[in-house]
Amino acid sequence: MTALSRPRGATLIALRSIALGLSALAGIGAFVLFLQFGQADGLQTLDIVRAVLILISTLWLAWGAVQALIGLSSRAEAPAYDPAAPIRGRTVVLVPVYNEDPVATFSRVAAMDASLATAQDPAEVHFAILSDTRKEEIAAREARVFAHLVDERDGLGRFFYRRRINNIGKKAGNIEDFITRSGAAYDYALILDADSLMEGETILQMIRRIEAEPRLGLLQTLPKVIRGRSRFARAMQFSASFFSPVFARGLAMLQGKTGPFWGHNAIVRTRAFAESCGLPALKGKPPFGGHVMSHDYVEAALLARSGWLVRLDDDLEGSYEEGPENIVDHAKRDRRWCQGNLQHSRIIGAPGLRGWSRFVFAQGIMAYIAPLFWLGFLVASIAAPLFVPPPDYFPEPYWPFPYFPPSEASKAIGLAIGIFGLLLVPKLLIAARAALVGTASGFGGAAMGFASTLAELLFSSLTAPVLLAFATRSVFQVLMGRDGGWPTNNRGDGRMSLSEGFAASWWIVAIGLGGLVLTDLLAPGLLLWLLPVGLPMIAAPWLISWSSQPSRSRLMLVPSEVSTPRVVRLHDAIFTRWENAFPAPDPAQPAPVSAAPRSPAHA
């Protein structure tokens, strides 16, 4: 099934209904099973509350598993278009930067331009670096490196740079400013992040695809994470390369005309974007008011509302990004996403939005509040003996879970297996399929693919309680009205010492230790069940430090490590030269005042 022959009309409705029905069935099954377990000592109100929490949590997990099953049942194929068709329109590649290292960022621009040059295509592609940098020393360096970029790539008239005086609206405002001032000069705009990297041929094929479908307003690629060095980064990198394509394929099948936009590595039709995607500031103060933070989901919804197609072409290769190197940096970025997604509660009821767009907003909100349901279930289970005394008998022969009689324990075990199965089985099936169809060869072969899958499952199981703790704190901070702002992304070496890990996670240690102590006092039968959650929390400082160290294992190998992509090799060579030519400034020296040149397109 091709990208353009995805389900439509009644078929799409049927597929979505089946997906939602299967998820609901799993949730209801967990709900009923837990109620049966609760009847052991008489059904109480607290049992019903816990059953409802299990229903919601299981439904959410099942929805992700169903997307994976849909992705496994179909293949990613190119849409119907002519890959050799002449390109008629003008394209601009937008690179927003915010206090980034200009040598790293601008050398990516040079590498993409060099990659385009090797394609020898007459298509007109320009690059615009849109700086929101606030630090004068970085801005001054941006101006110098940009001048070098233009000179080395003979980019006069093709490369543009401007630095905004006021960074209203952050990244969304940065792009809106360009579209408003200069968008009419271009037919298409390829939106990147500062760490994005794309093959020249991929850029050209994206342009051809959007030209081949006049109704297409936005085309999103699935970026692969590259350059992961730490244990944490390589686990995320493996997951993005091995598992994410299948989940993305399931999403592409369900999206219809209202696909996703992830804010980068996507091409938009500038006229469609200009007409549809203006983002007014929300009433009130942040975190729920002010400028829209997770603007990408909103822009996709606004394009769909205006009748434009928004599509994810998961078959496109050659689209890359980088990820955080440690759990703390990931949590900082996730804090911003949390605030942005919860802010969508103010937008989900906007008039004219398509039903699927509202559903996408609901999914985004649920992604962050789901831990609250698990937390509520755990708290209610630990506190249950205060309201409902546990059974006063211990079955013979000895059963190691005194809070659960054997007959009820079997139901609890079945429930636990079912819930964990929703997390584990899709990934195991993906590994099995990769071995059968041969795609595991890029990951070291079938045996290595399975070993890496098991290693990733173990790693994610250990780090999940820590990540969920950070995510839960983020939700509470937003609900309490705390604005997280837009922190600069930390790139490069992300190694953290044990003391730094403890400074970032001492509160997680306290919660994990206190939770296990309370469990032992109030509901000792639950203690063994909660150890997989509590022990990683107590070990959070060590996990943060250990996972931030460089990985020396062959496990979690990805294709970009087996064979370095051409554009990555180009970037490495350019970056090495430029790093020597533009050494990092001495922080002890006073910051120079920048005189950043303005683009002729903005004159």
Coordinates of C-alpha atoms in Angstrom, one line a residue:
M1 CA 0.0 0.0 0.0
T2 CA 1.6 3.3 -1.1
A3 CA 1.5 6.6 0.7
L4 CA -1.1 7.9 -1.7
S5 CA -3.2 4.8 -1.6
R6 CA -3.7 4.9 2.1
P7 CA -7.2 4.2 3.4
R8 CA -9.7 6.9 2.6
G9 CA -13.3 7.6 3.3
A10 CA -15.2 4.6 4.8
T11 CA -12.1 2.5 4.8
L12 CA -10.2 5.0 6.9
I13 CA -13.1 5.3 9.3
A14 CA -13.2 1.5 9.6
L15 CA -9.4 1.3 10.3
R16 CA -9.6 4.0 12.9
S17 CA -12.6 2.3 14.5
I18 CA -10.8 -1.0 14.6
A19 CA -7.8 0.6 16.2
L20 CA -9.8 2.4 18.8
G21 CA -12.0 -0.7 19.4
L22 CA -9.0 -2.9 20.0
S23 CA -7.5 -0.4 22.4
A24 CA -10.8 0.0 24.2
L25 CA -11.2 -3.8 24.4
A26 CA -7.7 -4.1 26.1
G27 CA -8.6 -1.4 28.6
I28 CA -12.0 -2.9 29.4
G29 CA -10.4 -6.3 29.8
A30 CA -8.0 -4.9 32.3
F31 CA -10.8 -3.1 34.1
V32 CA -12.9 -6.3 34.4
L33 CA -10.0 -8.4 35.5
F34 CA -9.1 -6.0 38.2
L35 CA -12.7 -5.8 39.4
Q36 CA -12.7 -9.6 39.7
F37 CA -9.5 -9.4 41.7
G38 CA -11.1 -6.8 44.0
Q39 CA -14.0 -9.1 44.8
A40 CA -11.7 -11.3 46.8
D41 CA -12.4 -9.3 50.0
G42 CA -15.5 -7.5 48.9
L43 CA -15.7 -4.9 46.2
Q44 CA -15.1 -1.4 47.6
T45 CA -15.2 2.1 46.1
L46 CA -11.4 2.2 46.1
D47 CA -11.3 -0.9 44.0
I48 CA -13.6 0.7 41.4
V49 CA -11.3 3.8 41.4
R50 CA -8.3 1.7 40.9
A51 CA -10.0 -0.3 38.1
V52 CA -10.9 3.0 36.3
L53 CA -7.2 4.1 36.6
I54 CA -6.1 0.8 35.2
L55 CA -8.6 1.1 32.3
I56 CA -7.3 4.5 31.3
S57 CA -3.7 3.5 31.6
T58 CA -4.1 0.2 29.7
L59 CA -6.1 1.9 26.9
W60 CA -3.3 4.3 26.4
L61 CA -0.7 1.6 26.2
A62 CA -2.9 -0.5 23.9
W63 CA -3.2 2.4 21.5
G64 CA 0.5 2.5 21.0
A65 CA 0.6 -1.3 20.5
V66 CA -2.2 -1.2 18.0
Q67 CA -0.3 1.5 15.9
A68 CA 2.7 -0.9 15.9
L69 CA 0.5 -3.8 14.7
I70 CA -0.9 -1.6 11.9
G71 CA 2.6 -0.6 10.9
L72 CA 3.8 -4.2 10.9
S73 CA 0.9 -5.2 8.6
S74 CA 1.9 -2.7 5.9
R75 CA 5.0 -1.6 4.1
A76 CA 6.5 1.9 3.5
E77 CA 6.4 2.7 -0.2
A78 CA 6.9 5.8 -2.2
P79 CA 3.9 7.7 -3.5
A80 CA 3.1 8.0 -7.2
Y81 CA 5.3 10.7 -8.6
D82 CA 8.1 11.1 -11.1
P83 CA 11.4 11.1 -9.2
A84 CA 13.1 12.6 -12.3
A85 CA 10.6 15.4 -13.0
P86 CA 12.1 18.9 -13.4
I87 CA 11.6 21.1 -10.4
R88 CA 9.8 24.3 -11.2
G89 CA 9.4 26.1 -7.9
R90 CA 11.9 27.9 -5.7
T91 CA 12.7 26.5 -2.3
V92 CA 14.2 27.9 0.8
V93 CA 15.7 25.8 3.6
L94 CA 15.0 27.5 7.0
V95 CA 17.5 26.9 9.8
P96 CA 16.3 28.5 13.1
V97 CA 19.1 28.9 15.6
Y98 CA 19.0 29.9 19.3
N99 CA 22.3 30.3 21.1
E100 CA 23.8 27.4 19.1
D101 CA 27.4 26.7 18.2
P102 CA 27.5 28.4 14.7
V103 CA 30.4 26.2 13.5
A104 CA 28.4 23.0 14.1
T105 CA 25.1 24.5 12.7
F106 CA 26.5 26.4 9.7
S107 CA 28.7 23.5 8.7
R108 CA 25.6 21.4 8.4
V109 CA 24.2 24.0 6.0
A110 CA 27.5 23.8 4.0
A111 CA 27.2 20.0 3.9
M112 CA 23.6 20.0 2.7
D113 CA 24.5 22.5 0.0
A114 CA 27.5 20.4 -1.0
S115 CA 25.2 17.3 -1.1
L116 CA 22.8 19.2 -3.3
A117 CA 25.6 20.2 -5.6
T118 CA 26.6 16.5 -6.2
A119 CA 23.1 15.8 -7.4
Q120 CA 23.7 18.3 -10.3
D121 CA 20.0 19.3 -10.4
P122 CA 19.2 22.8 -11.6
A123 CA 16.5 23.3 -8.9
E124 CA 16.8 26.6 -7.2
V125 CA 17.3 26.0 -3.4
H126 CA 18.3 28.8 -1.0
F127 CA 19.3 28.7 2.7
A128 CA 18.1 31.1 5.3
I129 CA 19.7 31.0 8.8
L130 CA 17.2 32.6 11.2
S131 CA 18.9 33.6 14.4
D132 CA 17.1 34.2 17.7
T133 CA 20.5 34.1 19.5
R134 CA 20.5 36.3 22.7
K135 CA 24.2 36.0 23.6
E136 CA 26.3 38.7 21.9
E137 CA 29.5 36.6 21.8
I138 CA 27.6 33.8 19.9
A139 CA 25.9 36.3 17.6
A140 CA 29.3 37.8 16.7
R141 CA 30.7 34.4 16.0
E142 CA 27.6 33.6 13.9
A143 CA 28.3 36.7 11.7
R144 CA 32.0 35.6 11.1
V145 CA 31.2 32.0 10.4
F146 CA 28.3 32.9 8.1
A147 CA 30.7 35.1 6.0
H148 CA 33.0 32.2 5.8
L149 CA 30.1 29.9 4.7
V150 CA 29.1 32.3 1.9
D151 CA 32.7 32.5 0.7
E152 CA 33.5 28.8 0.8
R153 CA 30.2 27.7 -0.9
D154 CA 30.1 30.6 -3.3
G155 CA 26.7 31.3 -1.7
L156 CA 26.2 35.0 -2.4
G157 CA 22.5 35.4 -3.3
R158 CA 21.7 31.9 -2.1
F159 CA 22.6 32.1 1.6
F160 CA 20.9 34.6 3.9
Y161 CA 21.3 35.4 7.6
R162 CA 19.3 37.6 9.9
R163 CA 19.1 38.0 13.6
R164 CA 15.9 39.2 15.2
I165 CA 16.1 42.0 17.7
N166 CA 13.2 40.5 19.7
N167 CA 12.5 36.8 19.7
I168 CA 8.8 37.0 20.1
G169 CA 7.1 33.6 19.7
K170 CA 10.4 31.7 19.9
K171 CA 10.9 29.3 17.0
A172 CA 7.3 29.6 15.6
G173 CA 7.6 33.4 15.7
N174 CA 11.0 33.2 14.0
I175 CA 9.6 31.2 11.1
E176 CA 6.5 33.3 10.9
D177 CA 8.7 36.4 10.7
F178 CA 10.5 35.0 7.7
I179 CA 7.3 33.8 6.0
T180 CA 5.7 37.2 6.5
R181 CA 8.7 39.2 5.2
S182 CA 10.1 36.9 2.5
G183 CA 7.8 33.9 2.1
A184 CA 6.4 35.3 -1.2
A185 CA 9.8 34.8 -2.8
Y186 CA 9.5 31.0 -2.5
D187 CA 7.1 28.3 -3.4
Y188 CA 8.3 25.9 -0.7
A189 CA 10.1 26.1 2.6
L190 CA 12.0 23.2 4.1
I191 CA 11.9 23.7 7.9
L192 CA 14.9 22.3 9.9
D193 CA 16.2 22.4 13.4
A194 CA 19.7 23.5 14.3
D195 CA 20.8 19.9 14.5
S196 CA 19.0 18.7 11.4
L197 CA 20.9 17.2 8.4
M198 CA 19.4 16.0 5.1
E199 CA 20.8 14.4 2.0
G200 CA 20.6 16.7 -1.1
E201 CA 18.7 14.0 -3.0
T202 CA 16.2 13.7 -0.2
I203 CA 15.6 17.5 -0.3
L204 CA 15.0 17.3 -4.1
Q205 CA 12.6 14.3 -3.8
M206 CA 10.6 16.2 -1.1
I207 CA 10.3 19.1 -3.5
R208 CA 9.2 16.8 -6.3
R209 CA 6.6 15.1 -4.1
I210 CA 5.0 18.4 -3.0
E211 CA 4.9 19.6 -6.6
A212 CA 3.3 16.4 -7.7
E213 CA 0.4 16.9 -5.3
P214 CA -1.1 20.4 -5.6
R215 CA -3.2 19.8 -2.5
L216 CA -0.3 18.9 -0.3
G217 CA 0.4 21.6 2.2
L218 CA 3.0 19.9 4.4
L219 CA 5.2 16.8 3.9
Q220 CA 6.8 15.4 7.0
T221 CA 9.8 12.9 7.0
L222 CA 10.8 10.5 9.7
P223 CA 14.2 11.8 10.9
K224 CA 16.7 9.2 12.1
V225 CA 18.8 10.0 15.1
I226 CA 22.5 10.0 14.5
R227 CA 25.9 10.6 16.3
G228 CA 24.7 9.1 19.5
R229 CA 27.8 8.5 21.7
S230 CA 26.5 7.8 25.3
R231 CA 24.6 4.7 26.4
F232 CA 21.5 6.8 26.7
A233 CA 21.9 8.4 23.3
R234 CA 22.6 5.2 21.5
A235 CA 19.5 3.5 23.1
M236 CA 17.4 6.4 21.8
Q237 CA 19.2 6.2 18.4
F238 CA 18.5 2.5 18.1
S239 CA 14.9 2.9 19.1
A240 CA 14.4 5.7 16.5
S241 CA 15.9 3.7 13.7
F242 CA 14.6 0.2 14.6
F243 CA 11.2 0.7 16.2
S244 CA 10.0 4.1 15.2
P245 CA 9.6 3.4 11.4
V246 CA 7.0 0.8 12.2
F247 CA 5.1 3.0 14.7
A248 CA 5.3 5.9 12.2
R249 CA 3.9 3.6 9.4
G250 CA 1.0 2.8 11.7
L251 CA 0.5 6.5 12.3
A252 CA 0.7 7.2 8.5
M253 CA -2.0 4.6 7.9
L254 CA -4.3 6.2 10.4
Q255 CA -3.7 9.9 9.7
G256 CA -5.7 10.3 6.5
K257 CA -5.5 13.9 5.3
T258 CA -4.5 15.2 8.8
G259 CA -1.0 13.9 9.3
P260 CA 1.6 15.0 11.9
F261 CA 4.1 17.9 11.9
W262 CA 7.0 17.5 14.2
G263 CA 8.4 21.0 13.7
H264 CA 11.4 20.1 11.6
N265 CA 12.7 18.0 8.7
A266 CA 9.5 18.8 6.8
I267 CA 8.6 20.8 3.7
V268 CA 5.7 23.2 3.5
R269 CA 4.0 25.0 0.7
T270 CA 4.6 28.6 1.7
R271 CA 1.3 30.0 0.4
A272 CA -0.6 27.4 2.3
F273 CA 1.5 28.0 5.5
A274 CA 1.1 31.8 5.2
E275 CA -2.7 31.6 4.6
S276 CA -3.4 29.0 7.3
C277 CA -0.8 29.0 10.1
G278 CA -0.8 32.4 11.9
L279 CA -0.6 31.7 15.6
P280 CA -2.1 34.4 17.8
A281 CA -1.0 34.6 21.5
L282 CA -3.4 32.8 23.8
K283 CA -5.0 34.9 26.5
G284 CA -3.4 34.9 29.9
K285 CA 0.1 34.2 31.1
P286 CA 2.3 31.1 30.5
P287 CA 2.2 28.2 30.9
F288 CA -1.3 28.0 29.5
G289 CA -1.4 31.4 28.0
G290 CA 1.0 33.4 25.8
H291 CA 2.6 32.2 22.6
V292 CA 1.9 28.6 21.4
M293 CA 4.9 26.5 22.4
S294 CA 4.2 23.2 20.6
H295 CA 3.3 25.1 17.5
D296 CA 3.9 22.2 15.1
Y297 CA 0.8 20.2 16.0
V298 CA -1.3 23.4 15.8
E299 CA 0.1 24.3 12.4
A300 CA -0.7 20.9 11.1
A301 CA -4.2 21.2 12.4
L302 CA -4.7 24.6 10.8
L303 CA -3.5 23.4 7.5
A304 CA -5.9 20.5 7.6
R305 CA -8.7 22.9 8.6
S306 CA -8.0 25.0 5.5
G307 CA -8.3 21.9 3.3
W308 CA -4.6 21.2 2.7
L309 CA -3.2 17.7 2.9
V310 CA -0.7 17.0 5.7
R311 CA 1.3 13.8 5.0
L312 CA 4.0 11.7 6.6
D313 CA 6.0 9.9 4.0
D314 CA 7.8 7.3 6.1
D315 CA 9.6 5.8 3.1
L316 CA 11.9 8.8 2.7
E317 CA 15.5 8.1 3.8
G318 CA 18.3 10.6 4.3
S319 CA 16.6 12.7 7.0
Y320 CA 18.6 13.0 10.2
E321 CA 18.7 14.8 13.6
E322 CA 20.7 14.5 16.8
G323 CA 19.4 13.8 20.3
P324 CA 20.3 14.5 23.9
E325 CA 23.2 12.6 25.4
N326 CA 21.8 12.1 28.9
I327 CA 18.6 11.7 30.8
V328 CA 18.7 15.2 32.3
D329 CA 19.0 17.0 29.0
H330 CA 16.2 14.8 27.7
A331 CA 14.1 15.8 30.7
K332 CA 14.8 19.5 30.1
R333 CA 13.6 19.2 26.5
D334 CA 10.7 17.1 27.5
R335 CA 9.6 19.8 30.0
R336 CA 9.1 22.2 27.2
W337 CA 7.2 19.7 25.2
C338 CA 5.1 18.9 28.2
Q339 CA 4.1 22.6 28.7
G340 CA 3.4 22.9 25.0
N341 CA 1.2 19.8 24.8
L342 CA -0.8 20.7 28.0
Q343 CA -1.3 24.2 26.5
H344 CA -3.2 22.4 23.7
S345 CA -6.1 22.0 26.1
R346 CA -6.8 25.7 25.3
I347 CA -6.8 24.9 21.5
I348 CA -8.5 21.6 21.2
G349 CA -11.9 23.2 21.1
A350 CA -11.0 25.8 18.4
P351 CA -13.8 26.1 15.8
G352 CA -13.4 24.3 12.4
L353 CA -10.8 21.8 13.4
R354 CA -11.0 18.3 12.0
G355 CA -12.0 15.6 14.4
W356 CA -8.7 13.7 13.9
S357 CA -6.8 16.9 14.7
R358 CA -8.6 17.2 18.0
F359 CA -7.9 13.6 18.6
V360 CA -4.1 14.3 18.0
F361 CA -4.3 17.1 20.6
A362 CA -5.9 14.7 23.0
Q363 CA -3.2 12.1 22.4
G364 CA -0.5 14.7 23.0
I365 CA -2.1 15.7 26.3
M366 CA -2.6 12.1 27.3
A367 CA 1.1 11.4 26.6
Y368 CA 2.0 13.6 29.6
I369 CA -0.9 13.0 32.0
A370 CA -0.8 9.2 31.6
P371 CA 1.9 8.9 34.4
L372 CA -0.6 10.6 36.7
F373 CA -3.0 7.7 36.3
W374 CA -0.3 5.2 37.1
L375 CA 0.8 7.3 40.1
G376 CA -2.8 7.4 41.2
F377 CA -3.1 3.7 40.9
L378 CA 0.1 3.0 42.9
V379 CA -0.9 5.5 45.6
A380 CA -4.4 4.1 45.9
S381 CA -3.0 0.5 46.0
I382 CA -0.5 1.3 48.8
A383 CA -3.1 3.2 50.8
A384 CA -5.8 0.6 50.3
P385 CA -5.1 -1.3 53.6
L386 CA -6.0 1.9 55.5
F387 CA -9.5 1.6 54.2
V388 CA -9.9 -2.1 53.4
P389 CA -8.0 -4.5 55.7
P390 CA -6.1 -7.2 53.8
P391 CA -7.2 -10.9 54.1
D392 CA -6.3 -12.3 57.5
Y393 CA -5.2 -15.6 56.2
F394 CA -2.1 -17.0 54.5
P395 CA -2.9 -19.9 52.2
E396 CA -0.9 -23.1 52.5
P397 CA 1.5 -24.0 51.1
Y398 CA 3.3 -20.7 51.7
W399 CA 2.5 -18.1 49.1
P400 CA 5.1 -15.2 48.8
F401 CA 2.5 -12.5 48.2
P402 CA 0.4 -12.4 51.4
Y403 CA -1.7 -9.6 50.1
F404 CA -3.0 -11.7 47.2
P405 CA -4.4 -15.2 47.7
P406 CA -3.3 -17.6 45.0
S407 CA -6.5 -17.5 43.0
E408 CA -6.5 -13.7 43.0
A409 CA -2.7 -13.6 42.5
S410 CA -3.1 -15.5 39.3
K411 CA -5.4 -12.7 38.1
A412 CA -3.0 -10.0 39.2
I413 CA -0.2 -11.8 37.5
G414 CA -2.3 -12.2 34.3
L415 CA -3.1 -8.5 34.5
A416 CA 0.6 -7.5 34.9
I417 CA 1.6 -9.8 32.1
G418 CA -1.0 -8.3 29.8
I419 CA 0.1 -4.7 30.6
F420 CA 3.8 -5.4 30.2
G421 CA 3.0 -7.4 27.0
L422 CA 1.6 -4.2 25.5
L423 CA 5.0 -2.7 25.9
L424 CA 7.2 -5.6 25.1
V425 CA 5.4 -7.6 22.4
P426 CA 5.4 -4.9 19.6
K427 CA 9.1 -4.5 19.9
L428 CA 9.8 -8.2 19.8
L429 CA 7.5 -8.5 16.8
I430 CA 9.4 -5.7 15.1
A431 CA 12.7 -7.6 15.7
A432 CA 11.2 -10.8 14.3
R433 CA 9.9 -9.0 11.2
A434 CA 13.3 -7.4 10.7
A435 CA 15.0 -10.8 10.8
L436 CA 12.5 -12.3 8.3
V437 CA 12.5 -9.5 5.7
G438 CA 16.2 -8.8 6.0
T439 CA 16.1 -5.2 7.3
A440 CA 18.1 -6.4 10.4
S441 CA 21.2 -6.5 8.2
G442 CA 21.7 -2.8 8.8
F443 CA 21.6 -3.4 12.5
G444 CA 24.3 -6.1 12.6
G445 CA 22.2 -9.0 11.5
A446 CA 19.2 -10.9 12.9
A447 CA 20.9 -12.2 16.0
M448 CA 22.4 -8.7 16.8
G449 CA 19.0 -7.1 16.1
F450 CA 17.3 -9.4 18.7
A451 CA 20.1 -8.9 21.2
S452 CA 19.9 -5.2 20.8
T453 CA 16.1 -5.3 21.2
L454 CA 16.4 -7.2 24.4
A455 CA 19.1 -4.7 25.6
E456 CA 16.9 -1.8 24.7
L457 CA 14.0 -3.4 26.6
L458 CA 16.1 -3.9 29.7
F459 CA 17.6 -0.3 29.4
S460 CA 14.2 1.3 28.9
S461 CA 12.7 -0.7 31.8
L462 CA 15.4 0.6 34.1
T463 CA 15.2 4.2 33.0
A464 CA 11.4 4.4 32.6
P465 CA 10.7 5.1 36.3
V466 CA 13.3 7.9 36.3
L467 CA 11.9 9.4 33.1
L468 CA 8.4 9.1 34.3
A469 CA 9.3 10.9 37.5
F470 CA 10.7 13.8 35.5
A471 CA 7.6 13.8 33.3
T472 CA 5.3 13.8 36.3
R473 CA 7.1 16.7 37.9
S474 CA 6.8 18.6 34.7
V475 CA 3.0 18.1 34.6
F476 CA 2.7 19.2 38.2
Q477 CA 4.9 22.3 37.5
V478 CA 2.7 23.3 34.6
L479 CA -0.5 22.7 36.6
M480 CA 0.9 24.9 39.3
G481 CA 1.4 27.7 36.8
R482 CA 5.2 27.5 36.4
D483 CA 6.5 28.6 33.0
G484 CA 9.5 26.5 31.9
G485 CA 10.5 28.9 29.2
W486 CA 12.5 27.8 26.2
P487 CA 16.0 26.6 27.4
T488 CA 18.9 26.2 25.0
N489 CA 19.5 22.6 23.9
N490 CA 22.8 21.2 25.2
R491 CA 24.8 19.5 22.4
G492 CA 28.1 17.7 22.4
D493 CA 29.6 15.8 25.3
G494 CA 26.8 15.1 27.8
R495 CA 28.8 13.1 30.4
M496 CA 27.6 13.6 34.0
S497 CA 29.3 12.6 37.2
L498 CA 27.6 10.8 40.0
S499 CA 27.4 13.9 42.1
E500 CA 25.8 15.8 39.1
G501 CA 23.3 12.9 38.7
F502 CA 22.5 13.1 42.4
A503 CA 22.0 16.9 42.3
A504 CA 19.5 16.4 39.4
S505 CA 17.6 13.5 40.9
W506 CA 17.9 13.5 44.8
W507 CA 14.1 14.1 44.9
I508 CA 13.5 11.0 42.8
V509 CA 15.7 9.0 45.2
A510 CA 13.7 10.3 48.2
I511 CA 10.3 9.5 46.5
G512 CA 11.5 6.0 45.6
L513 CA 12.8 5.2 49.0
G514 CA 9.9 6.7 50.8
G515 CA 7.4 4.9 48.5
L516 CA 9.0 1.5 49.2
V517 CA 9.1 2.1 53.0
L518 CA 5.4 3.1 53.0
T519 CA 4.6 0.1 50.9
D520 CA 6.4 -2.2 53.4
L521 CA 4.5 -0.6 56.3
L522 CA 1.0 -0.4 54.7
A523 CA 0.9 -3.1 52.1
P524 CA 3.8 -5.5 52.4
G525 CA 2.3 -7.8 49.8
L526 CA 2.9 -5.1 47.2
L527 CA 6.5 -4.6 48.0
L528 CA 7.9 -7.2 45.5
W529 CA 5.6 -5.8 42.8
L530 CA 6.9 -2.3 43.3
L531 CA 10.6 -3.0 43.4
P532 CA 11.0 -2.7 39.6
V533 CA 9.7 0.9 40.0
G534 CA 11.3 1.8 43.3
L535 CA 14.8 0.5 42.9
P536 CA 15.5 2.3 39.7
M537 CA 14.3 5.5 41.3
I538 CA 16.7 5.0 44.3
A539 CA 19.4 4.3 41.8
A540 CA 18.6 7.3 39.7
P541 CA 21.9 9.2 40.2
W542 CA 23.9 6.2 39.2
L543 CA 21.6 5.5 36.2
I544 CA 21.9 9.1 35.0
S545 CA 25.7 9.1 35.3
W546 CA 26.2 5.6 33.9
S547 CA 23.9 6.1 30.9
S548 CA 25.6 9.4 30.1
Q549 CA 29.0 7.8 29.6
P550 CA 30.3 6.8 26.2
S551 CA 29.1 3.4 24.9
R552 CA 31.6 0.8 23.9
S553 CA 29.2 -2.0 23.2
R554 CA 28.4 -3.3 19.7
L555 CA 24.8 -3.6 20.9
M556 CA 22.2 -1.2 19.4
L557 CA 24.2 -0.8 16.2
V558 CA 22.3 1.3 13.6
P559 CA 22.8 1.6 9.8
S560 CA 24.4 5.1 10.0
E561 CA 27.2 3.5 12.1
V562 CA 27.6 0.6 9.7
S563 CA 27.8 2.9 6.7
T564 CA 28.2 6.6 7.4
P565 CA 25.7 8.6 5.2
R566 CA 27.3 10.8 2.6
V567 CA 26.0 14.1 4.0
V568 CA 27.3 13.1 7.4
R569 CA 30.8 12.5 6.0
L570 CA 30.6 15.9 4.2
H571 CA 29.6 17.6 7.5
D572 CA 32.4 15.9 9.4
A573 CA 35.1 17.1 7.0
I574 CA 33.7 20.6 6.9
F575 CA 33.2 20.8 10.7
T576 CA 36.8 19.7 11.3
R577 CA 38.2 22.4 9.1
W578 CA 36.0 25.1 10.5
E579 CA 36.5 24.1 14.1
N580 CA 40.2 24.8 13.6
A581 CA 39.6 28.0 11.8
F582 CA 37.1 29.3 14.4
P583 CA 38.1 28.0 17.9
A584 CA 35.6 28.4 20.7
P585 CA 35.8 31.8 22.4
D586 CA 37.5 32.2 25.7
P587 CA 34.7 32.7 28.3
A588 CA 37.0 35.0 30.3
Q589 CA 37.2 37.5 27.4
P590 CA 34.6 40.2 27.1
A591 CA 31.9 39.6 24.5
P592 CA 32.3 41.5 21.3
V593 CA 29.3 43.4 19.8
S594 CA 28.0 41.7 16.7
A595 CA 27.1 43.5 13.5
A596 CA 25.1 40.7 11.9
P597 CA 24.4 41.3 8.3
R598 CA 20.8 41.3 7.1
S599 CA 19.5 39.2 4.2
P600 CA 18.8 41.1 1.0
A601 CA 15.5 39.4 1.0
H602 CA 14.6 41.3 4.1
A603 CA 15.7 44.7 2.9

